[in-house]
Every structure is written in structure tokens, then in C-alpha cells.
Coordinates of C-alpha atoms in Angstrom, one line a residue:
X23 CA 0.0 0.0 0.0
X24 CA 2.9 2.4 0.5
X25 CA 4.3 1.8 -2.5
X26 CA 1.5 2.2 -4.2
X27 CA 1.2 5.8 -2.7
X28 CA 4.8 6.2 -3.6
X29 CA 4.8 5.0 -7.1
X30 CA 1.2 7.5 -7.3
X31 CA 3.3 10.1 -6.2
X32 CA 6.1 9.8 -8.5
X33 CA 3.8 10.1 -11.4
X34 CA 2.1 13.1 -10.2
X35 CA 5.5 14.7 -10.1
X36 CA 6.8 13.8 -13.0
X37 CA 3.2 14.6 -14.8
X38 CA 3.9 18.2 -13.2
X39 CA 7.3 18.0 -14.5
X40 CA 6.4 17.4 -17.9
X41 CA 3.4 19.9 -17.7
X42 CA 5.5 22.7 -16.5
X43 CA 8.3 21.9 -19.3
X44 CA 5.7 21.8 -21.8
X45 CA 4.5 25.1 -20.4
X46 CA 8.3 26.8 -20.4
X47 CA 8.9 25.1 -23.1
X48 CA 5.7 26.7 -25.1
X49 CA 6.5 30.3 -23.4
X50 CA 9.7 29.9 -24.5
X51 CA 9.0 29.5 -28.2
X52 CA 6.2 32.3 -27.6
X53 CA 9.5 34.4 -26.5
X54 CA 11.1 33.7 -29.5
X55 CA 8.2 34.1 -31.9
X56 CA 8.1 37.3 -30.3
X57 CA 12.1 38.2 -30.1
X58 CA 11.7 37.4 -34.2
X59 CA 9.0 39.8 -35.2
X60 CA 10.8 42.0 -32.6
X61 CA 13.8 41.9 -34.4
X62 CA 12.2 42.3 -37.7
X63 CA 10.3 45.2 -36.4
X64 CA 13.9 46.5 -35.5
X65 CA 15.4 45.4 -39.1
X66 CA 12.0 46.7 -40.8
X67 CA 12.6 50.5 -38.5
X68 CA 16.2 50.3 -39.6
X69 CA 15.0 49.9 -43.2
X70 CA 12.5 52.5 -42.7
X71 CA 15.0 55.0 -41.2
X72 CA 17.7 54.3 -44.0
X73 CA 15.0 54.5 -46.6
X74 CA 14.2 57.8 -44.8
X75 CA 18.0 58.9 -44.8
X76 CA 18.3 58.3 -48.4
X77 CA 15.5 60.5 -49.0
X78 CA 16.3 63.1 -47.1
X79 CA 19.6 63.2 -48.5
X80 CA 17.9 62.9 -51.7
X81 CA 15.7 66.6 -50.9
X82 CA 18.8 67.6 -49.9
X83 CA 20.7 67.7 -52.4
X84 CA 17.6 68.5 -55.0
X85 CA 17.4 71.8 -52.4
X86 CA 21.3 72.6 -52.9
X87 CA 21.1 71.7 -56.9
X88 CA 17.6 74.3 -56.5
X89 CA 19.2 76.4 -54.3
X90 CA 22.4 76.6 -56.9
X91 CA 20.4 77.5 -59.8
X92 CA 19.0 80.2 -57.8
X93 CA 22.2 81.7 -57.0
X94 CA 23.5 81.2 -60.2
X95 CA 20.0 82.8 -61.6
X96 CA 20.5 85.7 -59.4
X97 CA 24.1 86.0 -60.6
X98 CA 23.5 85.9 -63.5
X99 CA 20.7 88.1 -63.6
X100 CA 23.1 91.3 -61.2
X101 CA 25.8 90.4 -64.3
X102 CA 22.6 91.6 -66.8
X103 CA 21.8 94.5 -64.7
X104 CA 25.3 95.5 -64.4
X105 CA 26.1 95.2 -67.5
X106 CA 23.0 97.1 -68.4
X107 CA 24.1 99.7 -65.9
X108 CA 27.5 100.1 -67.4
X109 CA 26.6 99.9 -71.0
X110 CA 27.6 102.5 -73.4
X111 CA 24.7 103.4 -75.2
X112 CA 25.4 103.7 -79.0
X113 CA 23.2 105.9 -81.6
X114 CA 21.2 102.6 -82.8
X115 CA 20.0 101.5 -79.6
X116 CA 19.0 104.9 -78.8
X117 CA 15.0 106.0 -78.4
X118 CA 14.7 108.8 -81.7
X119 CA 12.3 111.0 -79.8
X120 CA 15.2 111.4 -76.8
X121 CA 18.4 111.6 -79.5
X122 CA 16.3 114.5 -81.7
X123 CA 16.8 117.0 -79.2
X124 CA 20.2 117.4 -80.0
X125 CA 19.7 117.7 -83.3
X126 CA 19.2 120.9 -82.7
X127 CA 23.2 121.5 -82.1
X128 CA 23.5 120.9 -85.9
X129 CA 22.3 124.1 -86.4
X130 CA 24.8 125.8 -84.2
X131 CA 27.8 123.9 -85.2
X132 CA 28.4 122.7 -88.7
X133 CA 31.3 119.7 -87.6
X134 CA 28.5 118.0 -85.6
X135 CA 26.3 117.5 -89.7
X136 CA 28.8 114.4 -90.1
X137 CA 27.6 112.8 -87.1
X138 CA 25.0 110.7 -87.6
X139 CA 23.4 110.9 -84.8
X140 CA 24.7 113.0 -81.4
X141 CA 24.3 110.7 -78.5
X142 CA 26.2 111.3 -74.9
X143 CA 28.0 107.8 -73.7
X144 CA 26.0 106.8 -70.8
X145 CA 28.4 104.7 -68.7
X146 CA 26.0 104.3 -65.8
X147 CA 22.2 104.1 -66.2
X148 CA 19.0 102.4 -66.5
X149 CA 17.2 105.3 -69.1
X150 CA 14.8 106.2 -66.5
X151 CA 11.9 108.5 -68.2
X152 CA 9.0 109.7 -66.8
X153 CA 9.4 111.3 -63.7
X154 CA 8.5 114.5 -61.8
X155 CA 12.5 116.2 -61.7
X156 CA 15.8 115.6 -63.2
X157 CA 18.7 117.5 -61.3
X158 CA 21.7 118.1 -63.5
X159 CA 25.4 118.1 -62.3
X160 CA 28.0 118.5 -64.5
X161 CA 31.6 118.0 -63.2
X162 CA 35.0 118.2 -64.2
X163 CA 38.6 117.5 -63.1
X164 CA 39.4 119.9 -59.9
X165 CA 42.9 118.3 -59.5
X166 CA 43.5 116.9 -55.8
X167 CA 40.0 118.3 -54.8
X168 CA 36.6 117.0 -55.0
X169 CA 33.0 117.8 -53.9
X170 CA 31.1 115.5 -56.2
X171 CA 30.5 112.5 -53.5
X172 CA 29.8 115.3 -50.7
X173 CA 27.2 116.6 -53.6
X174 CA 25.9 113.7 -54.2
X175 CA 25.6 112.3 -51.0
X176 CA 23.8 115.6 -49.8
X177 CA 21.6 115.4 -52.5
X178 CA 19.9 111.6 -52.3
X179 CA 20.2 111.4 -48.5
X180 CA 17.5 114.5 -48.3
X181 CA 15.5 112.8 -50.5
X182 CA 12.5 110.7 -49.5
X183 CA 12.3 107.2 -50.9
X184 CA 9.0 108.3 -53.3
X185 CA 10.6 111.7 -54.1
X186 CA 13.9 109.4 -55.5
X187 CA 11.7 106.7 -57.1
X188 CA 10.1 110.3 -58.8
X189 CA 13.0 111.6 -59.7
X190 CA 16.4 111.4 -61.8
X191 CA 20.1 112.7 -61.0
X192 CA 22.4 113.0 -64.0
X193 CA 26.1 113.3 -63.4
X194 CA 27.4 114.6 -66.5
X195 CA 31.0 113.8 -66.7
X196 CA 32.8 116.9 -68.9
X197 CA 36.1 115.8 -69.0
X198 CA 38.2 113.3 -71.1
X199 CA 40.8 112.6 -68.5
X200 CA 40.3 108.7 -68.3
X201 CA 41.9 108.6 -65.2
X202 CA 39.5 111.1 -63.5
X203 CA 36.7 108.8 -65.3
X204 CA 37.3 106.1 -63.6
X205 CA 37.5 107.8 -60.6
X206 CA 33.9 109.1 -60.7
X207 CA 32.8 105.8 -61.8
X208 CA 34.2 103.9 -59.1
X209 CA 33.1 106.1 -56.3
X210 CA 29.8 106.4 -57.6
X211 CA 29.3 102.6 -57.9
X212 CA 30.7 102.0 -54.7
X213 CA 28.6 104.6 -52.7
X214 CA 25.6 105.0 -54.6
X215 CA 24.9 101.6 -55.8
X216 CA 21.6 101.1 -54.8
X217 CA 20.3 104.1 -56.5
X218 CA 22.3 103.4 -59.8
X219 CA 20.6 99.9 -59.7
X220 CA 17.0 101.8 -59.4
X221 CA 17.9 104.0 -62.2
X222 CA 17.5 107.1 -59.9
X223 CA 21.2 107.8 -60.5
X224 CA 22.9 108.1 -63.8
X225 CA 26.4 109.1 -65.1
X226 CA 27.0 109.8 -69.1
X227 CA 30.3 111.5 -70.7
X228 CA 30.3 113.7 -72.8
X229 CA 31.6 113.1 -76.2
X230 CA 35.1 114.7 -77.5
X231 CA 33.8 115.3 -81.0
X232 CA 30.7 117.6 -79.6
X233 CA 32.9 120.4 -78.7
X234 CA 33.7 123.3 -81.7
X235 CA 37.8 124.0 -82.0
X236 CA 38.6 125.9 -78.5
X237 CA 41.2 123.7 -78.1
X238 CA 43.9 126.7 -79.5
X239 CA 42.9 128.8 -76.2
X240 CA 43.5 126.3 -73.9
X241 CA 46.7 125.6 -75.3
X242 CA 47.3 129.0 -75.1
X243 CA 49.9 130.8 -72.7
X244 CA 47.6 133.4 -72.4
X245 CA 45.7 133.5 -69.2
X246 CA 43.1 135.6 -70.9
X247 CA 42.4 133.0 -73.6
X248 CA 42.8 129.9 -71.4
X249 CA 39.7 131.4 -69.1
X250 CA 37.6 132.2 -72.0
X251 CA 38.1 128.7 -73.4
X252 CA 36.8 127.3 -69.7
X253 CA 33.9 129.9 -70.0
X254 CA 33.1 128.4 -73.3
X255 CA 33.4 125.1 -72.7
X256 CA 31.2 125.7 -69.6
X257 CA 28.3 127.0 -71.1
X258 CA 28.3 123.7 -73.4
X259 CA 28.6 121.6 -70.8
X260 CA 25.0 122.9 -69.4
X261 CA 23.1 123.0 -72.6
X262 CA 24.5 119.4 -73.8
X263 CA 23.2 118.2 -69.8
X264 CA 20.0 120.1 -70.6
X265 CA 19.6 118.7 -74.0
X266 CA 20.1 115.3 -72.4
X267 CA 17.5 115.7 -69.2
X268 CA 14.9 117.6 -71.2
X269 CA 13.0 114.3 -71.9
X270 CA 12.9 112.4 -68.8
X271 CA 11.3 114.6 -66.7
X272 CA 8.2 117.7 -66.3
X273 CA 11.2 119.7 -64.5
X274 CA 14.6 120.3 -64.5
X275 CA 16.7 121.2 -61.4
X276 CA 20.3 122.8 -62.6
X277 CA 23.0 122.1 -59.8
X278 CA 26.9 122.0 -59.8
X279 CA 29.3 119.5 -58.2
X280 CA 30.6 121.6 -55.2
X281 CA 27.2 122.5 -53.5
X282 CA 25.3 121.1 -50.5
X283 CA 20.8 120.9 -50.4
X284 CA 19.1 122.1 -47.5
X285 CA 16.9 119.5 -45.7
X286 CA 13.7 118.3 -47.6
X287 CA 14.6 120.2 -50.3
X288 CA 12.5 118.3 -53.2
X289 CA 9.8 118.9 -50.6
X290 CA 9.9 122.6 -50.7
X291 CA 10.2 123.0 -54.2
X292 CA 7.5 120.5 -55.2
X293 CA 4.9 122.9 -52.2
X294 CA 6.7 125.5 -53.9
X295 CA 6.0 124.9 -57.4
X296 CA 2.1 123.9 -56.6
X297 CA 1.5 127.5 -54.9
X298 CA 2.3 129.5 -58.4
X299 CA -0.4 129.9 -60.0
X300 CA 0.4 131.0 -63.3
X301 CA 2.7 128.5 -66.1
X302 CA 4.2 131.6 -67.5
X303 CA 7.0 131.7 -65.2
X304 CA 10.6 131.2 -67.1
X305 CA 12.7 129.6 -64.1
X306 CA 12.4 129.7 -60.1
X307 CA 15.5 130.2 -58.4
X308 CA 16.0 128.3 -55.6
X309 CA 19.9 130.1 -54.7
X310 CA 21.0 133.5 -55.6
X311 CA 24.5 132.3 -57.0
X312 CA 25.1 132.0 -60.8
X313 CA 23.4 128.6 -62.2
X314 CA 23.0 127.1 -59.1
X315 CA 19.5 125.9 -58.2
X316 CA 17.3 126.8 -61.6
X317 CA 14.3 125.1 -61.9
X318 CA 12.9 124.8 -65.6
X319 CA 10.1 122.9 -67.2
X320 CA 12.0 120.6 -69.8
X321 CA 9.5 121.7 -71.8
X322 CA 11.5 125.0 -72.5
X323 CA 14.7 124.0 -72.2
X324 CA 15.2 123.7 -75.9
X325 CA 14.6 127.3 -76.3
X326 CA 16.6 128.0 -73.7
X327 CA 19.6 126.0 -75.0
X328 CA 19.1 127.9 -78.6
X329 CA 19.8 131.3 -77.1
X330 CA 22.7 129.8 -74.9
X331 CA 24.2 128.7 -78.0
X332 CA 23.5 131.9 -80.0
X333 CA 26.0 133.9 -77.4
X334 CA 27.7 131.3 -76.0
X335 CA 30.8 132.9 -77.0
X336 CA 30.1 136.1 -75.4
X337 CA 28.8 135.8 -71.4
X338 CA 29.4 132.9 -69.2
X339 CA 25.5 131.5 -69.0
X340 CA 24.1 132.6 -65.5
X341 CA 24.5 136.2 -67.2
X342 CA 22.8 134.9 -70.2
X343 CA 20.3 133.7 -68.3
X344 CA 19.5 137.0 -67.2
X345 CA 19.4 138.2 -70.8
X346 CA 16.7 135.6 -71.5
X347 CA 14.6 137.1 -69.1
X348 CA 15.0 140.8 -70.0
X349 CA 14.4 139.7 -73.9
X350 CA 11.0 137.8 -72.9
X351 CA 10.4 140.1 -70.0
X352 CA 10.8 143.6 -71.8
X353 CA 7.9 145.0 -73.6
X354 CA 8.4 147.0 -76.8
X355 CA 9.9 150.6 -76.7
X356 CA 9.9 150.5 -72.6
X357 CA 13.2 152.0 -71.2
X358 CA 15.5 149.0 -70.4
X359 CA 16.5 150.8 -67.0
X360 CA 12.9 150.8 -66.4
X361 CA 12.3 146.9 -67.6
X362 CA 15.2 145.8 -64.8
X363 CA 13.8 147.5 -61.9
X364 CA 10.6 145.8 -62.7
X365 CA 12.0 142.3 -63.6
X366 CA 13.1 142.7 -59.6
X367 CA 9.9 142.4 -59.1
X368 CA 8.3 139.4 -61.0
X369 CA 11.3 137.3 -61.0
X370 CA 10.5 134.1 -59.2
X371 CA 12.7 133.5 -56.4
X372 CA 12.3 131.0 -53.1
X373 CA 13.7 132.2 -49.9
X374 CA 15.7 130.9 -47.9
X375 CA 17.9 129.3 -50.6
X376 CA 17.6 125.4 -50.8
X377 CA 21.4 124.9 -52.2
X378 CA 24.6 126.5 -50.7
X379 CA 27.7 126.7 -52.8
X380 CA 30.7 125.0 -50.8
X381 CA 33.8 124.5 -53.5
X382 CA 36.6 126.3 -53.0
X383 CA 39.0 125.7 -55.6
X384 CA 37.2 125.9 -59.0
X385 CA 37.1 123.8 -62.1
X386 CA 39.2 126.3 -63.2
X387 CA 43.0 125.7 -62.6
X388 CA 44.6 127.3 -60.0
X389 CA 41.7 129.7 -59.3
X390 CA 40.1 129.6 -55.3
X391 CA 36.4 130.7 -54.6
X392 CA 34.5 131.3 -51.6
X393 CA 30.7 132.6 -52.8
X394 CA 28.3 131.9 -50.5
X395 CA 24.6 132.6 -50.8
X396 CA 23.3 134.7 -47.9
X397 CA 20.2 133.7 -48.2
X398 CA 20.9 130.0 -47.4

């Protein structure tokens, strides 16, 4: 009987036995079922994640290729613009209606007939047309001195941003020293660059061949003769700027390269302009001295280059200006003491004066200066 119980309970443990390694033995291949697909989910998320590197790498590199052709786009598009900039403008890609007004400088000098067509070289510029004012400077060679970047910088730092995107400075280079060329050309383009890229800032030259034979005075040894050549040669250095301005603009603001402008000056002339209520007026001044802030509508300036050009040999033109007026100004038979004391009168000037006069040492060699306009 006892080893009956014995042998009963032999078998019950070893049924345990073998139920329990059948049960480890099942949760162990459960375990590794589940280690398997755990490890595939690992391989099949490494997978995923180098799939997902390659594409990123892929949009990577499709952004630098994108990003390279924008750049090179862009490059190449400043490359157009410069070069458009700092083209010289030949007669056949010039607009006729802007090269037939100086046609009228055949008239007046019979060596320019055998030009085709008379046409300033416009080393910096985008042909801006259409706006409200263009503001003439002319400049030469002073030697070791220079005002044109003070000028200049004076000029488009009073300006608001609408007044320069309405408006046009030409710096009209009247001198064939290369070297001073360059010069203006490279400070220009280094200081002003934004507003030669808008096209609110231009700079031409003006051609050798325009110019009548003076060239015996200034060689002269004469100081007499050498100062009436630079008189000469000054007054057609304004009417070719004025000839060259008249069709971009309603009006046209005649500076020099030596002065400074009063703050907000385009917005006191513009106020200025829209109180006078008549159009008959010739010219506002807008500073006492010589040619030095003259306001014209380019409408007139033709006529007023003609007359420069019929005496241009015989006053330096701020006097000649003054002529113009008496002549229009002057009625028939009246006593010309009498038509000056009037013309006081009716002559249009603004006060205080919107443009001092700060060169010292002129364009003309050796010779120092010091007008100043009072009224400034």
C-alpha cells in the first residue's frame, strides 16, 4: 500500500514536470516568436530610417542643386543689370524721340552735320523717363579736390524714398581725363549703388567730338584766352546736360558739383511749385548764385539752349540767363532801366535758398572761390 502511494506520487510529479516543461517550453518558443518579429520590427525601422535617410539626402541635395540655380539665376541676372548699368549706349539702340533733341546742335555747329546721330556715352544708367524732376550736375577735373560725392551724398540722403523713385540725378562727366573717369565711376558705384541699380542715378560723358575747336585757347599761354576757353566750354557743358535731361522729366533742377541741399529740399520745391499759380513763369530760383539751383520745365529748355548757344561765345550762361529774361520780359519801346527795376519784381525766387555753394577751388586751374549765398 505504501508503495502504491509512492509510485502514485512519483507520477504526479513527473506529470507536473512534464506539464510545467511543456508550459516553459511553449513560453519559451512564444518568447522567441516574439524576439523574431521583434527583431524584424527592429530590421524593418532600420530599413525605414535608411529609406528615410536616403531620401532626405535625396531633398537635400535636390534643395542645394535648387538652391544653386538660384544663386547662379541671381548671378546671372546682377551680371545683366550691371552690365546694363554700365553699358555704353550707341546711336542705334538709342529711343529717336530722346536723340532729336540734339539735333538741334547741328544748327549751331556745322562739324557735328557728319555725325549721324549726337548721343552722350551713358556709362551708368537704366534710361529712366517719366518722372517729376531731373537735377543736372556736370563736373570736371578739380585736380586733388573734390565735392562731387559730398554733392551727391547731400543730395539723395535728403530725398524721400517716393521723391527718389520720382525723380532722376544725372552726373554729367565733362572731361576726357580717363583717369578722372574712372574715378567718378568707381566712387559712384561703390557709394551710390543702390540708386544706380533703381535707375534714380545716372552718369553719361560727354563726347570729345561735340565740342567746336577751342582747343587753341586752352593751349594757349595766355591766361586771358585759357579762361575764356573754360567759359566756353562751360556753357556747353550745361546746354548738352540740358539737351540730355529735357526728356525724362516735367522739370529740371540745374546744380553744380561743389554745393550742398538744404533738408527736404524736393519737398519745398514741389509745395513751392504747386502755390504758383500761373505757367508763365521762365525759371524759379532756388539760390542766388550763378546757375546754381534753376528750376525749368523741360518743356522750355530747348529754347533755352538755342539762345545759350547763339551767345555762348560772349557771357558765361548765368549772365545769359538773365538776358533771356530781360528779352522775354521787356515790352516794346519801354526804357531797359525801367524793364530791370521791374523784372526785380516778377522774378520768381524762393527764400531761404535750398542749395549753398561750398567749393573752394574751382574747375578752373589754379583759381580759389569762396561765394556763399546769404540767403541759405
Amino acid at each position: 500500500m505504501r508503495t502504491r502511494h509512492v509510485n502514485l506520487l512519483i507520477t504526479l510529479v513527473a506529470v507536473v514536470l512534464f506539464s510545467f516543461s511543456c508550459f516553459c517550453i511553449s513560453r519559451m518558443t512564444q518568447t522567441s516568436n516574439q524576439l523574431t518579429n521583434c527583431r524584424n520590427h527592429i530590421l524593418e525601422f532600420k530599413e525605414s530610417i535608411l529609406r528615410l535617410k536616403n531620401k532626405t539626402e535625396r531633398n537635400r541635395q535636390e534643395l542645394l542643386n535648387a538652391f544653386k540655380e538660384m544663386k547662379l539665376d541671381i548671378s546671372e541676372k546682377e551680371h545683366d543689370a550691371k552690365n546694363a548699368v554700365e553699358k555704353k549706349v550707341n546711336a542705334s539702340d538709342t529711343n529717336e524721340t530722346v536723340s532729336d533733341a540734339f539735333e538741334v546742335l547741328k544748327f549751331f555747329f556745322p562739324h557735328l552735320r557728319k555725325v549721324d546721330r549726337i548721343y552722350p556715352d551713358v556709362i551708368m544708367g537704366r534710361e529712366k523717363t517719366g518722372v517729376t524732376f531731373a537735377l543736372g550736375i556736370p563736373t570736371v577735373n578739380r585736380g586733388n579736390y573734390s565735392y562731387l560725392k559730398q554733392t551727391l551724398t547731400s543730395l539723395l540722403s535728403r530725398m524721400t524714398l517716393p521723391e527718389e523713385k520720382d525723380s532722376v540725378v544725372i552726373v554729367s562727366i565733362a572731361d576726357s581725363n580717363e583717369n578722372y573717369v574712372k574715378s567718378v565711376v568707381d566712387m559712384i558705384t561703390k557709394k551710390f549703388k543702390r540708386q544706380v541699380t533703381s535707375g534714380s542715378l545716372e552718369v553719361i560723358s560727354i563726347p570729345a567730338y561735340f565740342y567746336p575747336n577751342i582747343s587753341h585757347a586752352a593751349g594757349s599761354t595766355d591766361d586771358s584766352e585759357k579762361l575764356e576757353s573754360w567759359r566756353i566750354k562751360q556753357v556747353l557743358d550745361f546746354c548738352f546736360l540740358m539737351l540730355y535731361a529735357q526728356p525724362k522729366a516735367m522739370y529740371y533742377l540745374q546744380l553744380e558739383d561743389d554745393i550742398i541741399a538744404n533738408k527736404m529740399y524736393l519737398t519745398k520745391i514741389t509745395d513751392f511749385v504747386h502755390t504758383i499759380t500761373s505757367n508763365n513763369w521762365l525759371y524759379i530760383e532756388f539760390s542766388v548764385l550763378g546757375f546754381i539751383g534753376k528750376l525749368f520745365k523741360s518743356e522750355d529748355l530747348t529754347d533755352f539752349v538755342r539762345f545759350f548757344l547763339m551767345f555762348y561765345k560772349d557771357k558765361p550762361i548765368d549772365l545769359l540767363l538773365g538776358d533771356i529774361f530781360l528779352v522775354k520780359m521787356c515790352t516794346p519801346g519801354e526804357a531797359l532801366e525801367k524793364c530791370i527795376e521791374r523784372n526785380k519784381h516778377i522774378r520768381i525766387r524762393y527764400k531761404p535758398s535750398l542749395f549753398q555753394h561750398v567749393g573752394i577751388q574751382s574747375s578752373y586751374p589754379g583759381r580759389e572761390q569762396y561765394f556763399k549765398d546769404i540767403y541759405y
